[in-house]
Coordinates of C-alpha atoms and ligand atoms in Angstrom, one line a residue:
X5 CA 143.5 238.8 188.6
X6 CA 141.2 239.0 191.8
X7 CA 138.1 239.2 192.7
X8 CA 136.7 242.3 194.5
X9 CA 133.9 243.6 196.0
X10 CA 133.1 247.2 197.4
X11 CA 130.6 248.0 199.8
X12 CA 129.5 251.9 199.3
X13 CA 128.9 254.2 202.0
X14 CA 127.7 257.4 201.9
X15 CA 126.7 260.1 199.5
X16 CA 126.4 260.1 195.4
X17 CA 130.1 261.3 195.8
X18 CA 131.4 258.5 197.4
X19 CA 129.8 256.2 194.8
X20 CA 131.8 257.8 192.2
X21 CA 134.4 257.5 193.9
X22 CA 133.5 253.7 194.0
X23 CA 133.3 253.6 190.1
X24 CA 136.1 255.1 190.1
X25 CA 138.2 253.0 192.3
X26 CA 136.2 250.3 190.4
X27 CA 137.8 251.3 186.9
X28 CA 140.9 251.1 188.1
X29 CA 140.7 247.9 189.3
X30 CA 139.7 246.6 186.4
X31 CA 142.4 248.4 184.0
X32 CA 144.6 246.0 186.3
X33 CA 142.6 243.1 185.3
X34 CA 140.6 242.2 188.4
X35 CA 137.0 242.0 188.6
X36 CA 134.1 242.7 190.6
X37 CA 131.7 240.1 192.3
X38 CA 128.6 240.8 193.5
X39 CA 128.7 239.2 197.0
X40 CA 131.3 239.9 199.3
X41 CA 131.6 236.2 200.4
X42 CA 133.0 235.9 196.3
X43 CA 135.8 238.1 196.7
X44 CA 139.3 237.6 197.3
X45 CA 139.5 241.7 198.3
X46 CA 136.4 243.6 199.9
X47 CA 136.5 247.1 199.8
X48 CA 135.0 249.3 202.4
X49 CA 134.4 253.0 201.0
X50 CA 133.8 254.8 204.1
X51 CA 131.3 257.8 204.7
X52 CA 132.8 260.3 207.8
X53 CA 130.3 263.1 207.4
X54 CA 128.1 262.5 210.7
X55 CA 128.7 260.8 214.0
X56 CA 126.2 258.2 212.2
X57 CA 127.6 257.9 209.3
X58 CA 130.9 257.1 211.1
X59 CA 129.0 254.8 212.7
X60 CA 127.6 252.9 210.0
X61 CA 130.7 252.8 208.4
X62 CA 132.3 251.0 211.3
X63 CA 130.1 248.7 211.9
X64 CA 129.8 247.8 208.4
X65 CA 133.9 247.2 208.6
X66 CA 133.0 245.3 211.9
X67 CA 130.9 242.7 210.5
X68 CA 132.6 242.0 207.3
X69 CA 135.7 241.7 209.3
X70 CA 134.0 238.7 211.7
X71 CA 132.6 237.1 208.3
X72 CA 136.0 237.4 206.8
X73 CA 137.6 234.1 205.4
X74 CA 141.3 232.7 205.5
X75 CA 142.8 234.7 202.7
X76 CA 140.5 237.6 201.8
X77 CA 141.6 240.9 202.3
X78 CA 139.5 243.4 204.0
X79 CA 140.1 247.1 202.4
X80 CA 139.2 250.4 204.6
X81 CA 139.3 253.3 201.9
X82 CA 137.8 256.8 201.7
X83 CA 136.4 259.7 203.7
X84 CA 136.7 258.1 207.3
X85 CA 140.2 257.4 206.5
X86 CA 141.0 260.5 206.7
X87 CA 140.8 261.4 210.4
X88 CA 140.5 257.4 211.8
X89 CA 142.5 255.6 209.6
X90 CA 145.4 254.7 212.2
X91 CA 142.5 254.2 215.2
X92 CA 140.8 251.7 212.7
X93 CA 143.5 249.5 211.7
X94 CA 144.5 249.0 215.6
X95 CA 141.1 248.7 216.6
X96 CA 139.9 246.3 214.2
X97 CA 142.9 243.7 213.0
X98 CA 141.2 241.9 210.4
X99 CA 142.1 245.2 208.1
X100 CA 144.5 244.5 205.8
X101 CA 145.2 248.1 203.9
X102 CA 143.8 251.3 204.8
X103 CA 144.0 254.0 201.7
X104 CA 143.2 257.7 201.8
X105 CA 140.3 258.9 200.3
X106 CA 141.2 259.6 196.1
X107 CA 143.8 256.8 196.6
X108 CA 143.0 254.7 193.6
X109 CA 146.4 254.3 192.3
X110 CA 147.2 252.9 195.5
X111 CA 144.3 249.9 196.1
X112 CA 145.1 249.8 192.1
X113 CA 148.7 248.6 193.1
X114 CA 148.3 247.0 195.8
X115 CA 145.6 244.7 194.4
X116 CA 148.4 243.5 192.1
X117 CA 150.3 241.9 195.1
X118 CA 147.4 239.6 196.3
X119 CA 147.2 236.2 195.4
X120 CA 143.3 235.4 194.7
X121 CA 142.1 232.8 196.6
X122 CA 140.8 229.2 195.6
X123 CA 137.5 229.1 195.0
X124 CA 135.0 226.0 194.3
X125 CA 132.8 226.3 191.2
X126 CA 130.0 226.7 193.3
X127 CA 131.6 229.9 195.0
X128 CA 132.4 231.5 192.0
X129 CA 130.1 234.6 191.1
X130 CA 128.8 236.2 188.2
X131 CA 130.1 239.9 187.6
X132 CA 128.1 242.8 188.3
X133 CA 126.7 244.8 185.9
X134 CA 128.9 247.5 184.9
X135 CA 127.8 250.9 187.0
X136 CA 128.0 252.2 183.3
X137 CA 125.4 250.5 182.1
X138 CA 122.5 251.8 184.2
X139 CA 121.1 255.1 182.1
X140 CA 122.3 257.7 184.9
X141 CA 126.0 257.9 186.4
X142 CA 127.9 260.2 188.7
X143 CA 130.5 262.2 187.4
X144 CA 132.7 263.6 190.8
X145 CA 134.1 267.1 188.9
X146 CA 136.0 267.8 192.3
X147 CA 136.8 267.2 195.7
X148 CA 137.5 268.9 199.3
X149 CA 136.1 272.0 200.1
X150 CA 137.3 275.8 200.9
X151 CA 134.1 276.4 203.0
X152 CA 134.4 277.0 206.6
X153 CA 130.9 275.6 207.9
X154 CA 131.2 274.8 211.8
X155 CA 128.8 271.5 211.7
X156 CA 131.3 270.2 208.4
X157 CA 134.4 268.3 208.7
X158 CA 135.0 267.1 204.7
X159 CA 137.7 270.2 204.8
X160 CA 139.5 268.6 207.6
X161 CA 139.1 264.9 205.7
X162 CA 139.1 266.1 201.9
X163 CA 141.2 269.1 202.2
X164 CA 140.8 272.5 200.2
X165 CA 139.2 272.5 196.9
X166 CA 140.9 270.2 194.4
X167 CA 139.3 270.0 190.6
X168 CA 139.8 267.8 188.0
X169 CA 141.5 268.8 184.9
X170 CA 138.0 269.4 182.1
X171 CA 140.3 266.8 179.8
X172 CA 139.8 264.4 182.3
X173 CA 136.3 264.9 183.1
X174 CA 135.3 265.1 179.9
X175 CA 137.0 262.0 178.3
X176 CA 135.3 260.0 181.1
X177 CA 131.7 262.0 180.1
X178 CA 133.1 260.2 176.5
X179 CA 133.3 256.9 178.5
X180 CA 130.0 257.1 180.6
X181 CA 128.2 257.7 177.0
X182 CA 129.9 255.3 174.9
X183 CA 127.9 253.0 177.3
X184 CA 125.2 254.0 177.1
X185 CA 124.3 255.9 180.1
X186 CA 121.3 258.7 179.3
X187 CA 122.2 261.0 182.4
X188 CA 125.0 262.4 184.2
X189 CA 124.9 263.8 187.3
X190 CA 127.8 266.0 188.1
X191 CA 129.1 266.1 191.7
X192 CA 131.4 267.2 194.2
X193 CA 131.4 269.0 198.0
X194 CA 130.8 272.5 195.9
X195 CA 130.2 271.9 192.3
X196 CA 129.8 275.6 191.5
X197 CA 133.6 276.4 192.9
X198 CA 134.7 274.3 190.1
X199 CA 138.3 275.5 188.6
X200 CA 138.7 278.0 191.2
X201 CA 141.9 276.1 192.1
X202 CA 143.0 275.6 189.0
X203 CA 142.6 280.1 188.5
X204 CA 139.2 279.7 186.9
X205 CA 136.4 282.4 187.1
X206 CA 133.0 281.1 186.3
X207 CA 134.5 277.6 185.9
X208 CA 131.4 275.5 186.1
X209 CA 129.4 277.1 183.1
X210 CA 132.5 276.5 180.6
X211 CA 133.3 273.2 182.1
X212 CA 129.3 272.9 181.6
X213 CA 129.7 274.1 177.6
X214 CA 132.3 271.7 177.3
X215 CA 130.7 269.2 178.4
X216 CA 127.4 270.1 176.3
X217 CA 129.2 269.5 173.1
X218 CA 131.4 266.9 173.9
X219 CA 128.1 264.4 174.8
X220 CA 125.4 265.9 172.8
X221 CA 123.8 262.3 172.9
X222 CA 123.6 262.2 176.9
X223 CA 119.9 263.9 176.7
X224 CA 120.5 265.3 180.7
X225 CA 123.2 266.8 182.5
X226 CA 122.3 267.3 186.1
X227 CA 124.1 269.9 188.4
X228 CA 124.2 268.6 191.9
X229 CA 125.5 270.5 195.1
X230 CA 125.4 273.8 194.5
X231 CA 126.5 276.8 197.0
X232 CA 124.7 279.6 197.6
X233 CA 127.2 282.7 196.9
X234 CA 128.5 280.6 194.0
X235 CA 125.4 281.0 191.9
X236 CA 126.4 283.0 189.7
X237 CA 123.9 284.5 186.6
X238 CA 126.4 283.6 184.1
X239 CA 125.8 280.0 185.5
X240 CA 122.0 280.5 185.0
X241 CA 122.0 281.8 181.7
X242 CA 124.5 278.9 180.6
X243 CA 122.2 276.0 182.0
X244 CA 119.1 277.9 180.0
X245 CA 120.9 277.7 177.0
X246 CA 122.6 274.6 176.5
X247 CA 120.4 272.2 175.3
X248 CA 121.4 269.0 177.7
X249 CA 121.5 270.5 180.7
X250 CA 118.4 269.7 182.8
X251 CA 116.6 273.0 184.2
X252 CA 117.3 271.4 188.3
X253 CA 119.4 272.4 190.6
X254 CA 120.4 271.3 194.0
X255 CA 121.5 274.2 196.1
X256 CA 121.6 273.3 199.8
X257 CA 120.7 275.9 201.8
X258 CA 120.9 274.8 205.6
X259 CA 119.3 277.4 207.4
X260 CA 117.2 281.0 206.3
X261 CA 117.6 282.8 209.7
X262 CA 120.7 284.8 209.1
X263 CA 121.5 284.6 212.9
X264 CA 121.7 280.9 212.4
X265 CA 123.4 281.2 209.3
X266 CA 126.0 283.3 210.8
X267 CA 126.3 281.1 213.9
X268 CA 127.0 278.1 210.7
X269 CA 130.3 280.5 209.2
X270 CA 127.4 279.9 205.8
X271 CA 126.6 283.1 203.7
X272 CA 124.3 284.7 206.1
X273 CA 121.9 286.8 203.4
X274 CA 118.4 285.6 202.4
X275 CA 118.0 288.5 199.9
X276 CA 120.8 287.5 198.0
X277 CA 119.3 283.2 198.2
X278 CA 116.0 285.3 196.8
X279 CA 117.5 287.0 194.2
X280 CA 119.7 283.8 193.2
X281 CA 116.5 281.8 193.0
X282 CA 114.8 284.4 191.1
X283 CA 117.5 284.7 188.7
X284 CA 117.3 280.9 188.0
X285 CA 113.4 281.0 187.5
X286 CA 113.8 283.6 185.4
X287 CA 116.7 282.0 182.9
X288 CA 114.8 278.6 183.2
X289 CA 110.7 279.0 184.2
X290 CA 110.3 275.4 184.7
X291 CA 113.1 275.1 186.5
X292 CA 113.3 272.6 189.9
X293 CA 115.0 274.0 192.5
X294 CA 116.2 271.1 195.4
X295 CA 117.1 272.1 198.9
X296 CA 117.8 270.6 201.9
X297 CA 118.4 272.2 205.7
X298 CA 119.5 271.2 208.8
X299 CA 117.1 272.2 211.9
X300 CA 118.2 272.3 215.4
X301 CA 121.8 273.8 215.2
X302 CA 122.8 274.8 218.1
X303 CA 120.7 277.7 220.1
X304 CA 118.3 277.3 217.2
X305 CA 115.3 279.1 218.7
X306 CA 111.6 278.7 218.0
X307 CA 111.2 282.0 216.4
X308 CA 114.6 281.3 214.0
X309 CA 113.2 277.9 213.0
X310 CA 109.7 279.7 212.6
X311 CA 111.5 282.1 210.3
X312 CA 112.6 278.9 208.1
X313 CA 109.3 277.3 208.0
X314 CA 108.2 280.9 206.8
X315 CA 110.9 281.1 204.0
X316 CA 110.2 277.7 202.5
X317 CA 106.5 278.4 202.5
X318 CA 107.7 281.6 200.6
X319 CA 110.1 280.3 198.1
X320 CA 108.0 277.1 197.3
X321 CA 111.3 274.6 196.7
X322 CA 110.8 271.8 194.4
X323 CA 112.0 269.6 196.3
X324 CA 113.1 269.7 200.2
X325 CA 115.6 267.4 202.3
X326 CA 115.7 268.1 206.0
X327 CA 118.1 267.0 208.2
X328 CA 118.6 266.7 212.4
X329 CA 121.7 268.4 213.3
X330 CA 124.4 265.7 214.0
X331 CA 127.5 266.9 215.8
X332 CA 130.6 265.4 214.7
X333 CA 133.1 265.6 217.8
X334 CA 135.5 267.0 215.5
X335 CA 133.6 270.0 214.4
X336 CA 133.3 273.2 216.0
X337 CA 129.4 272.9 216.5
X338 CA 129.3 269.9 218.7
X339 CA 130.9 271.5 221.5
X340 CA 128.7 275.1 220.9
X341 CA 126.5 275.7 223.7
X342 CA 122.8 275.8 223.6
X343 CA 122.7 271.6 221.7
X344 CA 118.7 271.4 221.0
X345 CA 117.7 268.6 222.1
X346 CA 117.1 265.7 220.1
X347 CA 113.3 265.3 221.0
X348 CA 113.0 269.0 220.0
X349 CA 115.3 268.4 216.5
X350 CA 112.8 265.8 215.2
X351 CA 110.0 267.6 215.8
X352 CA 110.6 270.5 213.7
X353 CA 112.2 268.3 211.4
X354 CA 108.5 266.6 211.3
X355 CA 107.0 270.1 210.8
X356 CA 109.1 271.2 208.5
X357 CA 108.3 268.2 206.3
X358 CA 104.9 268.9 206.8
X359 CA 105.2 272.3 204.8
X360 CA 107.6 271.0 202.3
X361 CA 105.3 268.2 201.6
X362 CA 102.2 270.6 201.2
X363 CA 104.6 272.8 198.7
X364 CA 105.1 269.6 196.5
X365 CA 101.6 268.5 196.5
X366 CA 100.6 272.0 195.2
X367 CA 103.2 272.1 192.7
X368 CA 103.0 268.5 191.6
X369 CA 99.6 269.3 190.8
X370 CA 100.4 271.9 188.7
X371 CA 102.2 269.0 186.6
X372 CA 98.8 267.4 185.6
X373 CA 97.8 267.0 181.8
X374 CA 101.1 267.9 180.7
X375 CA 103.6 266.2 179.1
X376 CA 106.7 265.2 181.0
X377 CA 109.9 263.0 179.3
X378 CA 110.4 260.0 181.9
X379 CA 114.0 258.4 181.7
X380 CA 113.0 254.6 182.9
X381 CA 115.2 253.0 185.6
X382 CA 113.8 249.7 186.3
X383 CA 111.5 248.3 183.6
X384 CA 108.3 246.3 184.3
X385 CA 106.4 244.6 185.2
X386 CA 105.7 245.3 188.7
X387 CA 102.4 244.6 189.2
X388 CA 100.1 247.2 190.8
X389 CA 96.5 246.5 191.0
X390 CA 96.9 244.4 187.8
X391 CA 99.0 246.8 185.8
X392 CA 102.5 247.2 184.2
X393 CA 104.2 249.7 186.0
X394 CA 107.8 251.1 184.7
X395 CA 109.7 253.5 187.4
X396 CA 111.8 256.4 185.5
X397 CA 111.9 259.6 186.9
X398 CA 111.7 263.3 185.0
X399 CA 114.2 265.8 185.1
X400 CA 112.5 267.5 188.1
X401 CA 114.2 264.5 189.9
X402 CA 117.4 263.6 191.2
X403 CA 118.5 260.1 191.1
X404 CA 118.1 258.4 194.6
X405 CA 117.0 262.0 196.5
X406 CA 113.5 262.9 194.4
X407 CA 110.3 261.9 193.6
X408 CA 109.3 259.5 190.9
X409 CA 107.5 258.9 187.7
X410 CA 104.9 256.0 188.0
X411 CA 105.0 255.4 184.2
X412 CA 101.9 252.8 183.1
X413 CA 103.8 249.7 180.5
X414 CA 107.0 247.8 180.9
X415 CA 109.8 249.7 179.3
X416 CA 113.4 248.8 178.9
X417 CA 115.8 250.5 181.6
X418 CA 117.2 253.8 179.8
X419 CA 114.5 254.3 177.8
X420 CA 112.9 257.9 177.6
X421 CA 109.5 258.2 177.0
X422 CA 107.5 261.1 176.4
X423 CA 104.1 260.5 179.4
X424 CA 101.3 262.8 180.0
X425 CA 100.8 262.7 183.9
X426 CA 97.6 261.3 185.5
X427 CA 97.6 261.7 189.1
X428 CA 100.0 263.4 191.0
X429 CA 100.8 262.8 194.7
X430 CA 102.7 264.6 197.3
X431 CA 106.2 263.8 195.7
X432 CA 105.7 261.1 192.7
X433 CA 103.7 261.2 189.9
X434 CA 102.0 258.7 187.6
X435 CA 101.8 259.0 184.2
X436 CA 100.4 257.6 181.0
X437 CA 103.2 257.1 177.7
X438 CA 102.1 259.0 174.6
X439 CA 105.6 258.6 172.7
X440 CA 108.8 256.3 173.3
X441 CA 111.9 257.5 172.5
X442 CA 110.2 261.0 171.2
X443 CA 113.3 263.7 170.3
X444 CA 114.0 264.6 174.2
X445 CA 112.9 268.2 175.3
X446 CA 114.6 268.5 178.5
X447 CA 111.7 271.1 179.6
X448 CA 109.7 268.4 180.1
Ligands
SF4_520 S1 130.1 273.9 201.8 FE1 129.4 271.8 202.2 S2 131.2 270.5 202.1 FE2 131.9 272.7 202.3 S3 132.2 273.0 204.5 FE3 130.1 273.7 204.0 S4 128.8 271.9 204.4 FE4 131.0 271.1 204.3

């Protein structure tokens, strides 16, 4: 039995992927500590998306291999593997095993070959809490990509599109309930190419029925990273109707100007993204719809960012995420010509928050006097100005990415508790609790 630790990096996939590498782990016994300076193994899941994740990533491995004592292992897994794996292990010795990303069988036996280390009683650390018992988990439905987007490299690190059998995602939706977790947020590069691999049409809304019925007491399933052509109404009308699954989607855009979006290999038609985000508000009137775009691709021009700024004025997104381009050196877009510069990058990333933030004031407002069901996620107290505060969120929010719900009284983590909102500001809201544990209407 040893000790581990992981240190995540990354996205919401690659902490699945942690749980995941977690779980096996422990079906071998071991078991995790929550310091690194505890553990006989520490495990590194890396982030490769952009030059500063990579960066983070290594430097992360750097320091832990300086503070590295006689006998621990230091483990390098997941997406920078991929591509720097090799590089890694020469550049920085103190590595002991470096694993493919989705390699769990392999840290699982090679964790049975280490001896654990001798520890004082004083060294010795509690476990963590299991990641299943917070009241939302990730649930990673595939991996890889088929998408040929020129600023992306997870094809070239993840490979093509690669689903899990439902069986398998579902029994672990079994497991994820059984403890107790409220919320599960399905993920994956594409989560609405699900099963295309595996000669599915429309595989997401009967992986999504499936799901439905086998955790009818899992009030919210959340649909994370959707793409745009992939939308399809079939997938609409399923969310409407089954009664678990949260009326939010996340559909990253990137761009609106279609010259852009062509320059991007991204489906480069704006009439279609209207009429998919009609067809949504439609099936599902209360329906958030999250976004995010990148802004200063290269030869981005002021009237194409312009046009962007004009779209999300126009489509009023729930929620908006805006990122700087970041060329990875081994994606086609770094070496484009025309690289914005970065001064330039940040400022329309500035003014582009400035209209997405006016959007979610607006429609935040629209939330006051009504009645919202919060799922808490830290209890109280914390004390503002004197008061109790519990922070949940409602299902207009993604875990970690969204806004949240300012809910007055100390309430047990996992809770859900019916709240009328108060106040609203630009991107949280504070609300008031009329009824704990109320039957959960997932329209909020
Ligand atoms: S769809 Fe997403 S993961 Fe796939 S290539 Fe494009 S940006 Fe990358």
């Amino acid at each position: 039995m040893v000790r581990y630790h992981i240190v995540t990096l990354g996205c919401a996939k690659n902490v699945a992927d942690s749980e995941r590498i977690g779980r096996v782990l422990g079906a071998g016994a071991h078991h995790e500590v929550a310091a690194p300076d505890a553990a006989d193994v520490i495990i590194v899941n890396t982030c490769g998306f952009i030059d500063a994740a990579k960066e983070e990533s290594v430097d992360t491995i750097v320091e832990l291999a300086a503070g590295k004592r006689a006998g621990q292992r230091l483990v390098v897994a997941g997406c920078l593997t991929a591509l720097h794996g090799a590089e890694l292990r020469a550049d920085v010795p103190e590595i002991d095993a470096v694993f493919g990303a989705e390699d769990w069988a392999g840290i699982g036996a090679w964790a049975q070959t280490i001896e654990p280390l001798r520890l004082d009683a004083q060294r010795y650390d509690v476990p963590e809490t299991s990641a299943a018992a917070r009241p939302s988990a990730y649930l990673k439905i595939s991996d890889g990509c088929n998408a040929p987007c020129t600023f992306c490299i997870i094809p070239k690190m993840k490979g093509r599109l690669h689903s899990a059998p439902a069986g398998d995602i579902i029994a672990e939706a079994r497991r994820l309930a059984a403890a107790g977790v409220r919320e599960i947020v399905l993920v994956a590069q594409d989560s609405t190419d699900y099963g295309r691999d595996l000669g599915q049409i429309d595989g997401l809304p009967a992986l999504l029925e499936q799901l439905s019925a086998a955790v009818p007491g899992v009030p919210w399933l959340r649909v994370m990273y959707a793409y745009p052509g992939h939308v399809t109404p079939r997938l609409a009308e399923t969310m409407a109707r089954l009664p678990n699954v949260v009326p939010y989607i996340d559909v990253p855009l990137q761009h609106a100007a279609e010259s852009v979006l062509r320059r991007m290999k991204r489906p480069a038609n704006t009439r279609m993204v209207r009429e998919m985000i009609d067809t949504l508000r439609a099936a599902m009137p209360g329906i958030a719809v999250r976004t995010t775009f990148i802004v200063g691709y290269p030869g981005e021009t002021e009237d194409e960012f312009r046009e962007l700024l004009a779209f999300v004025r126009e489509m009023a997104f729930d929620r908006v995420g805006c990122f700087t381009f970041s060329p990875q050196s081994e994606s086609p877009a770094a070496h484009a010509p025309d690289q914005v510069a970065e001064r330039v990058k940040r400022r329309r990333q500035r003014r582009l928050m400035e209209v997405a933030q006016q959007v979610s004031t607006i429609r935040n407002r629209a939330l006051l006097g009504r009645e919202i069901d919060v799922l808490v996620e830290s209890a109280g107290p914390e004390r503002t100005g004197g008061a109790e505060i519990s922070i949940g969120r409602s299902y207009r929010d993604a875990p970690e990415v969204d806004g949240l719900v300012l809910l007055r009284g100390a309430f047990p983590p996992g809770a859900f508790v019916r709240a009328r909102v108060t106040e609203t500001l630009a991107y949280d809201v504070v609300a008031e609790p009329v009824d704990v544990e109320a039957a959960v209407s997932r329209r909020g």
